[in-house]
XYZ file of C-alpha atoms in Angstrom:
560
model
C -106.844 108.320 85.503
C -106.124 108.870 81.798
C -107.636 106.244 79.516
C -105.002 104.155 77.679
C -104.774 104.700 73.958
C -106.172 101.273 73.152
C -109.283 102.130 75.202
C -109.874 105.124 72.945
C -109.484 102.868 69.892
C -112.053 100.386 71.196
C -114.478 103.155 72.066
C -114.147 104.536 68.555
C -115.596 101.323 67.140
C -118.380 101.236 69.716
C -116.950 98.374 71.720
C -117.190 98.411 75.460
C -113.909 98.372 77.288
C -113.887 95.452 79.724
C -113.555 96.609 83.326
C -110.207 96.216 85.003
C -109.496 96.067 88.695
C -106.629 98.440 88.070
C -105.999 100.132 84.741
C -102.467 99.729 83.299
C -100.263 102.808 83.573
C -100.748 105.240 80.716
C -99.065 108.477 79.753
C -101.248 111.546 79.457
C -100.401 113.278 76.157
C -99.256 116.409 77.987
C -97.032 114.406 80.336
C -95.527 112.556 77.382
C -94.910 115.842 75.576
C -93.292 117.424 78.622
C -90.993 114.460 79.156
C -89.992 114.370 75.496
C -89.159 118.080 75.607
C -87.158 117.599 78.806
C -85.284 114.694 77.236
C -84.550 116.699 74.081
C -83.234 119.644 76.090
C -81.036 117.318 78.123
C -79.648 115.681 74.952
C -78.694 119.069 73.493
C -76.995 120.146 76.708
C -75.252 116.800 77.088
C -73.756 116.914 73.603
C -72.833 120.592 73.892
C -70.946 120.153 77.161
C -69.447 116.758 76.376
C -66.023 118.153 75.314
C -65.665 119.763 78.762
C -66.130 116.475 80.617
C -63.714 113.566 81.117
C -63.610 111.207 78.165
C -64.485 108.344 80.488
C -64.488 107.688 84.180
C -64.427 104.478 86.195
C -67.750 103.367 87.584
C -67.821 102.948 91.383
C -68.301 99.343 92.434
C -71.379 100.269 94.452
C -73.101 101.834 91.463
C -72.128 98.981 89.182
C -73.659 96.522 91.658
C -76.814 98.635 91.908
C -77.356 98.579 88.149
C -76.649 94.882 87.872
C -78.980 94.126 90.733
C -81.922 96.123 89.391
C -85.323 94.938 90.547
C -88.886 95.677 89.486
C -91.357 97.228 91.906
C -94.957 96.132 92.180
C -96.376 99.476 91.055
C -95.302 101.537 88.080
C -93.021 104.556 88.260
C -93.133 108.058 86.835
C -91.874 108.749 83.321
C -89.593 111.431 84.684
C -87.523 108.795 86.436
C -86.222 107.633 83.042
C -84.373 110.881 82.434
C -83.222 110.934 86.055
C -81.648 107.508 85.684
C -79.842 108.445 82.483
C -78.638 111.775 83.823
C -77.446 110.454 87.184
C -76.353 106.880 86.613
C -75.807 106.237 82.888
C -74.444 109.333 81.160
C -71.637 109.997 83.688
C -70.052 106.652 82.770
C -69.938 106.452 78.956
C -67.703 104.482 76.652
C -66.451 107.875 75.547
C -66.894 107.625 71.787
C -68.867 110.872 71.605
C -65.946 112.830 73.081
C -63.382 114.687 70.921
C -60.511 113.070 72.864
C -61.710 109.506 72.338
C -58.995 107.708 70.371
C -60.183 104.116 70.808
C -61.648 101.756 68.217
C -63.915 102.769 65.358
C -66.854 104.083 67.355
C -68.238 107.404 66.203
C -70.309 110.148 67.805
C -74.000 110.167 66.860
C -75.068 112.179 63.835
C -77.703 114.792 64.793
C -80.037 113.659 62.023
C -79.804 110.110 63.301
C -80.837 111.151 66.806
C -84.010 112.779 65.503
C -84.794 109.890 63.182
C -84.437 107.212 65.851
C -86.989 108.947 68.060
C -89.457 109.242 65.189
C -88.968 105.641 64.083
C -89.420 104.409 67.639
C -92.766 106.213 67.803
C -93.920 104.516 64.586
C -92.510 101.223 65.890
C -92.859 99.310 62.623
C -91.008 96.077 62.027
C -88.944 96.003 58.858
C -89.107 92.260 58.449
C -92.710 91.469 57.607
C -95.953 93.035 56.531
C -96.345 96.108 54.388
C -95.035 99.419 55.709
C -93.186 102.398 54.332
C -90.051 101.853 56.393
C -89.336 98.586 54.583
C -89.399 100.400 51.262
C -87.247 103.137 52.753
C -84.739 100.471 53.812
C -84.639 99.136 50.264
C -83.995 102.665 49.041
C -81.218 103.427 51.528
C -79.551 100.097 50.772
C -79.576 101.093 47.123
C -78.006 104.466 47.992
C -75.283 102.710 50.008
C -74.551 100.372 47.113
C -74.224 103.343 44.781
C -71.867 105.127 47.182
C -69.791 101.937 47.386
C -69.557 101.802 43.554
C -71.399 98.472 43.366
C -73.597 97.482 40.395
C -77.135 98.761 39.956
C -78.430 95.227 40.567
C -77.168 95.280 44.148
C -79.584 94.740 47.026
C -79.247 93.737 50.626
C -80.376 94.395 54.162
C -79.488 96.592 57.097
C -78.097 94.777 60.116
C -77.096 95.467 63.700
C -73.498 95.949 62.551
C -70.583 94.441 60.698
C -70.490 91.216 62.685
C -74.047 90.310 61.672
C -73.404 91.400 58.076
C -70.341 89.154 57.872
C -72.336 86.261 59.314
C -75.062 86.710 56.703
C -72.449 86.977 53.957
C -70.702 83.730 54.856
C -74.000 81.891 55.234
C -75.075 83.180 51.811
C -71.738 82.195 50.264
C -71.996 78.697 51.701
C -75.533 78.171 50.366
C -74.543 79.540 46.966
C -71.481 77.315 46.748
C -73.147 74.082 47.858
C -76.232 74.714 45.725
C -74.061 75.104 42.637
C -72.418 71.782 43.450
C -75.779 70.111 43.854
C -75.102 69.432 47.510
C -77.558 71.763 49.175
C -79.074 69.045 51.353
C -78.882 65.408 52.379
C -75.778 63.243 52.479
C -74.111 65.345 49.793
C -74.442 68.387 52.044
C -72.844 66.563 54.953
C -70.004 65.333 52.758
C -69.180 68.660 51.105
C -69.806 70.889 54.110
C -67.159 68.921 55.997
C -64.571 70.009 53.406
C -65.335 73.746 53.086
C -62.399 76.109 53.639
C -62.451 79.884 54.155
C -59.667 82.388 53.384
C -59.089 85.885 54.756
C -56.345 88.375 55.542
C -54.605 87.520 58.797
C -55.351 91.140 59.741
C -59.114 90.676 59.226
C -61.624 91.559 61.899
C -62.290 88.811 64.419
C -65.957 88.721 63.389
C -64.967 86.823 60.229
C -63.661 83.823 62.189
C -66.611 84.095 64.574
C -69.071 84.064 61.664
C -67.330 81.006 60.225
C -67.743 79.213 63.545
C -71.439 80.123 63.604
C -72.076 78.467 60.232
C -70.147 75.364 61.214
C -66.693 75.946 59.697
C -64.182 74.769 62.336
C -60.952 76.582 63.083
C -58.778 73.966 61.364
C -60.422 74.826 58.032
C -59.902 78.580 58.356
C -56.981 80.030 56.426
C -55.663 83.395 57.683
C -53.461 84.524 54.782
C -50.218 86.424 55.484
C -50.155 90.110 54.644
C -47.513 92.092 52.791
C -45.416 94.982 54.042
C -48.432 97.302 53.744
C -50.591 94.891 55.814
C -52.643 93.893 52.764
C -53.604 90.331 51.939
C -50.857 88.723 49.815
C -52.467 87.349 46.605
C -49.545 84.962 45.982
C -49.942 83.451 49.443
C -53.681 83.161 48.863
C -53.167 81.307 45.590
C -50.731 78.932 47.244
C -53.127 78.179 50.097
C -56.064 77.565 47.769
C -54.010 75.287 45.527
C -52.753 73.282 48.494
C -56.283 72.775 49.827
C -57.631 71.731 46.438
C -54.826 69.201 46.126
C -55.765 67.869 49.571
C -59.373 67.336 48.461
C -60.831 70.307 50.360
C -63.362 72.781 48.957
C -62.362 76.479 48.961
C -65.731 78.264 48.979
C -65.084 81.900 49.947
C -62.379 84.515 50.312
C -62.913 87.581 52.505
C -60.924 90.718 51.750
C -60.843 93.692 54.101
C -61.358 97.312 53.074
C -59.813 99.148 56.003
C -58.254 96.685 58.441
C -59.019 97.289 62.088
C -55.431 97.586 63.242
C -53.793 99.567 60.444
C -56.449 100.784 57.980
C -55.051 98.752 55.060
C -57.078 97.949 51.930
C -56.689 94.469 50.444
C -56.179 94.159 46.658
C -59.528 93.371 45.051
C -58.845 92.530 41.405
C -56.403 89.622 41.872
C -58.593 88.111 44.582
C -61.714 88.324 42.416
C -59.815 86.771 39.499
C -58.763 83.849 41.687
C -62.304 83.425 43.012
C -63.679 83.250 39.476
C -61.106 80.660 38.414
C -61.696 78.454 41.453
C -65.448 78.941 41.911
C -65.251 80.876 45.180
C -67.427 83.689 46.510
C -65.622 87.015 47.098
C -66.881 88.939 50.121
C -65.332 92.293 51.074
C -65.536 93.384 54.695
C -65.843 97.124 54.219
C -67.361 97.802 57.619
C -64.977 100.709 57.971
C -63.721 101.409 54.458
C -66.533 100.231 52.207
C -67.194 103.715 50.803
C -63.587 104.486 49.894
C -64.259 104.585 46.158
C -65.896 107.985 46.745
C -62.603 109.577 47.786
C -60.325 110.446 44.838
C -57.172 109.685 46.819
C -58.432 106.190 47.690
C -60.315 105.328 44.497
C -57.367 103.523 42.807
C -57.342 101.017 45.669
C -60.958 100.122 44.882
C -60.531 99.138 41.251
C -62.621 96.064 40.612
C -64.967 96.657 43.546
C -67.985 96.270 41.237
C -66.962 92.677 40.502
C -67.112 91.326 44.069
C -70.082 89.270 45.250
C -70.912 91.034 48.528
C -69.764 93.770 50.850
C -70.219 94.681 54.498
C -70.641 98.400 55.260
C -71.114 99.922 58.703
C -72.869 103.306 58.513
C -72.534 103.594 62.296
C -68.780 103.843 61.785
C -67.886 106.079 58.859
C -71.178 107.979 58.639
C -71.849 108.348 62.392
C -75.331 106.838 62.187
C -76.280 105.923 65.780
C -75.427 102.330 66.671
C -76.256 99.802 65.522
C -76.610 100.174 61.806
C -74.643 97.921 59.510
C -75.433 96.640 56.044
C -74.821 93.645 53.833
C -74.794 94.496 50.129
C -75.056 91.641 47.621
C -74.628 92.225 43.918
C -77.278 89.561 43.188
C -79.759 89.798 46.086
C -81.543 86.628 44.949
C -78.716 84.712 46.633
C -79.873 86.175 49.955
C -83.398 84.893 49.359
C -82.073 81.442 48.501
C -80.180 81.333 51.774
C -82.771 82.789 54.152
C -86.313 82.683 52.722
C -88.580 80.441 54.795
C -92.355 80.161 54.543
C -95.056 79.900 57.170
C -98.839 79.977 56.809
C -99.102 82.857 59.246
C -96.493 84.898 57.316
C -97.836 85.344 53.809
C -97.745 88.597 51.821
C -101.260 89.819 51.107
C -100.661 90.873 47.499
C -99.343 88.637 44.706
C -96.996 91.329 43.395
C -95.534 92.207 46.801
C -91.735 92.223 46.966
C -90.197 89.525 49.145
C -90.256 90.555 52.762
C -86.902 91.671 54.090
C -87.003 88.803 56.563
C -86.408 86.584 53.514
C -82.951 88.151 53.163
C -81.742 87.741 56.749
C -82.158 85.601 59.851
C -84.233 88.277 61.590
C -88.001 88.406 61.342
C -88.630 91.264 63.764
C -86.353 94.072 62.608
C -86.272 97.678 63.895
C -87.251 100.500 61.599
C -84.803 102.814 63.357
C -81.946 101.612 61.156
C -83.574 102.638 57.896
C -84.820 106.033 59.036
C -81.623 106.957 60.884
C -79.498 106.008 57.886
C -81.744 107.829 55.445
C -81.819 110.931 57.652
C -78.033 110.992 57.984
C -77.497 110.550 54.256
C -80.165 113.168 53.516
C -78.453 115.633 55.847
C -75.026 115.033 54.327
C -75.790 114.611 50.654
C -73.312 112.898 48.340
C -70.828 115.763 48.559
C -71.139 115.784 52.329
C -70.326 112.075 52.541
C -67.216 112.587 50.437
C -66.227 115.636 52.492
C -66.642 113.715 55.743
C -64.441 110.850 54.539
C -61.815 113.247 53.231
C -61.911 115.260 56.442
C -61.122 112.176 58.513
C -58.237 111.288 56.197
C -56.862 114.810 56.585
C -57.046 114.574 60.368
C -55.135 111.291 60.272
C -52.436 112.789 58.037
C -51.947 115.609 60.523
C -51.846 113.189 63.421
C -49.242 110.976 61.736
C -47.169 114.053 60.856
C -47.150 115.119 64.507
C -46.100 111.669 65.655
C -43.300 111.549 63.089
C -42.085 114.997 64.121
C -41.756 114.020 67.780
C -38.432 112.230 68.447
C -39.887 110.506 71.500
C -42.474 108.700 69.377
C -42.256 106.236 66.522
C -44.933 105.731 63.874
C -45.278 101.983 63.323
C -48.159 101.745 60.859
C -51.249 103.461 59.616
C -53.269 104.058 56.520
C -54.561 104.603 54.000
C -57.649 104.741 56.236
C -57.376 107.186 59.167
C -55.399 105.305 61.794
C -51.999 105.869 63.389
C -50.173 103.111 65.249
C -47.276 104.485 67.253
C -45.057 103.608 70.188
C -42.490 105.137 72.459
C -39.146 105.347 70.722
C -35.904 103.999 72.172
C -37.445 102.886 75.436
C -35.186 101.004 77.855
C -38.094 99.213 79.472
C -37.441 95.455 79.802
C -41.007 94.757 78.626
C -42.111 97.377 76.085
C -45.499 95.696 75.597
C -46.359 96.065 79.262
C -45.101 99.648 79.242
C -47.370 100.648 76.368
C -50.318 98.994 78.043
C -49.590 100.897 81.261
C -49.259 104.198 79.416
C -52.556 103.747 77.608
C -54.271 102.700 80.823
C -52.899 105.718 82.695
C -54.104 108.107 79.987
C -57.563 106.538 80.110
C -57.850 106.725 83.893
C -57.012 110.434 83.903
C -60.069 111.068 81.752
C -58.065 113.346 79.472
C -58.051 111.012 76.495
C -58.867 107.430 75.638
C -56.091 105.320 74.124
C -55.881 101.595 73.514
C -53.163 99.247 72.275
C -52.877 96.901 69.330
C -50.436 94.261 68.143
C -49.393 94.833 64.529
C -46.796 93.442 62.176
C -43.771 95.708 61.830
C -43.365 96.333 58.068
C -39.620 96.826 58.432
C -39.198 93.249 59.601
C -41.661 91.528 57.273
C -40.027 88.568 55.565
C -40.895 87.592 51.989
C -43.988 85.476 51.647
C -41.887 82.413 50.847
C -39.741 82.766 53.936
C -40.374 80.706 57.026
C -39.410 83.398 59.514
C -42.321 85.073 61.294
C -42.632 88.852 61.003
C -41.735 90.882 64.063
C -44.582 92.461 66.025
C -44.905 95.712 67.876
C -47.453 96.511 70.530
C -48.340 100.122 69.966
C -50.855 102.784 70.741
C -53.235 102.941 67.813
C -55.342 106.012 67.050
C -58.191 106.464 64.605
C -58.779 110.005 63.419
C -62.373 111.070 62.996
C -64.536 114.120 63.008
C -66.465 114.547 66.224
C -69.183 116.465 64.413
C -70.293 115.326 60.945
C -70.699 118.068 58.339
C -74.019 119.859 58.598
C -74.610 121.423 55.178
C -78.334 122.031 55.648
C -79.199 123.256 59.127
C -82.556 124.882 59.804
C -82.020 127.763 62.235
C -84.543 128.257 64.993
C -85.472 131.887 65.548
C -84.337 131.703 69.155
C -80.998 130.156 68.191
C -79.014 133.195 67.134
C -75.598 132.070 65.952
C -72.739 134.353 65.096
C -72.088 134.398 61.359
C -68.334 134.230 61.898
C -68.432 131.033 63.963
C -66.407 128.297 62.222
C -68.315 125.377 60.705
C -68.424 122.112 62.653
C -65.961 120.519 60.240
C -63.420 123.309 60.154
C -59.951 122.094 61.112
C -58.137 124.780 63.018
C -54.372 124.770 63.423
C -53.509 122.628 66.431
C -52.469 124.472 69.558
C -49.604 122.077 70.206
C -47.087 120.315 68.018
C -48.026 116.985 69.573
C -51.192 114.978 69.074
C -50.248 112.535 71.810
C -48.902 113.058 75.337
C -45.492 114.666 75.486
C -44.777 112.929 78.782
C -46.479 109.523 78.665
C -47.216 109.380 82.382
C -48.271 112.988 82.726
C -50.690 113.600 79.898
C -51.929 117.095 79.281
C -55.580 117.824 78.518
C -56.355 118.060 74.806
C -58.269 121.046 73.607
C -61.086 119.372 71.643
C -61.890 122.602 69.889
C -58.509 122.941 68.208
C -57.024 119.466 67.820
C -58.057 116.541 65.653
C -59.750 113.709 67.441
C -59.039 110.006 67.089
C -59.979 106.485 68.020
C -57.610 103.811 69.263
C -57.894 100.123 68.701
C -57.203 97.118 70.822
C -56.206 93.684 69.648
C -55.321 90.555 71.549
C -51.587 89.886 71.042
C -52.133 86.203 70.366
C -54.650 86.601 67.540
C -54.506 88.260 64.127
C -57.901 89.825 64.518
C -58.615 92.957 66.525
C -60.617 91.865 69.532
C -61.017 95.187 71.238
C -62.969 96.900 68.487
C -66.466 95.616 68.014
C -67.619 95.846 64.438
C -71.113 95.068 65.167
């Protein structure tokens, strides 16, 4: 039997390996190499043939029960069984977000550079929360690159997270500590008194993770203030001012406002400058949830919407959305990272940096101590592969796809475009339907399209801009349950690809980001209950979103 690696290490230092009744399973280097090569070949084939497969397929009840009832045998199994399990029981039943015809939520296909980087980082297996290793410094560097792409100040720092939900949680916890510390009520009876009066404000269209994060830090629902949006689904600054003033008059403590850069349902961008001005006057923290649209300042067409972005206090960005970094890779960016350390730094005798000039461990800026290095390397690799121009091109490409999709919907008399933009989303519904319950009809249509495996659609409840009453009015805006599609590139730009000698590619093959003229005039089914198969090679792809009709936040799309 092959000696385990730790046995070799002990032998190197002249220590005798204690005898074992039965040595633990170990992988011979050649076996490990063979299995890694087999896995890599399977990954390439899987991604290459993915457009030819159904977007998703229902999992048989028997197989679902088998996976849920997994048991562990007494003796170890062969490494080859890992690939067998994935190939036979996991890959055939995906969410579908790697497929060109996946139109649901903001889940992207994996960037090739990210796939390579995650394998390498897993082999190194360093934790990016404690100790001294290169991946922690790489994380600091990639966070700085993200902040620069988001047009935030040079002082900005932060941490990578599992996704937008965790980033929003860290942001609200940081804002709370900052606010109470400034009031001198960071602990004791003063903390109890002031914490019981904190109020939080956000666009009624904000992601549901904002309200969930508030609950996690102890802000109850009756002190959350979802602010009405305007006809473009943006937070209404006048309504925000009124709500803040009313709470101050009532003796409450407004501590934070959350704006959204790219709302889940409609892709709207909240106004930043008036919100920041109000936060400065009232002593609030301004957090921007840019999980989807945090990098919009890079795109010339969107840049005017991001005026004042450098003046906010923190921002959430999700590289696993816009940049296609493999999940989960989010980020919290804070213009003064010392506020993160104030909120999360805790000491222990067994966790002490060895050098006096060592930077604070990243665990001092988050609630995690053990943190994967895969996030940093996968993000760096993806950014390295794209370059700054490639990031801009990718964002612009997705916007172009969405414009084409919305144009096709508008041109089809059987469909009605309800909302969408400026970020790449299109919310549409069947026009002039005689169905007694249009909401149920749209849900049935989306479900039927999904079950065919030809495309993946979801539904969302959005405010109809045509029926939006003025902010001062007491009438509630009308709602429309619609199919909602998010346009995205299924293959990120690949500006620097090293060609293997055995991989002869035709020089006239179009680039992965080339947008060919669509084969059909419609980007959605012509007959809702008899959907044709999209040609993923010639038509723009999209994501759809789902939101619970009784809540303002999208519950079907997981930000993190």
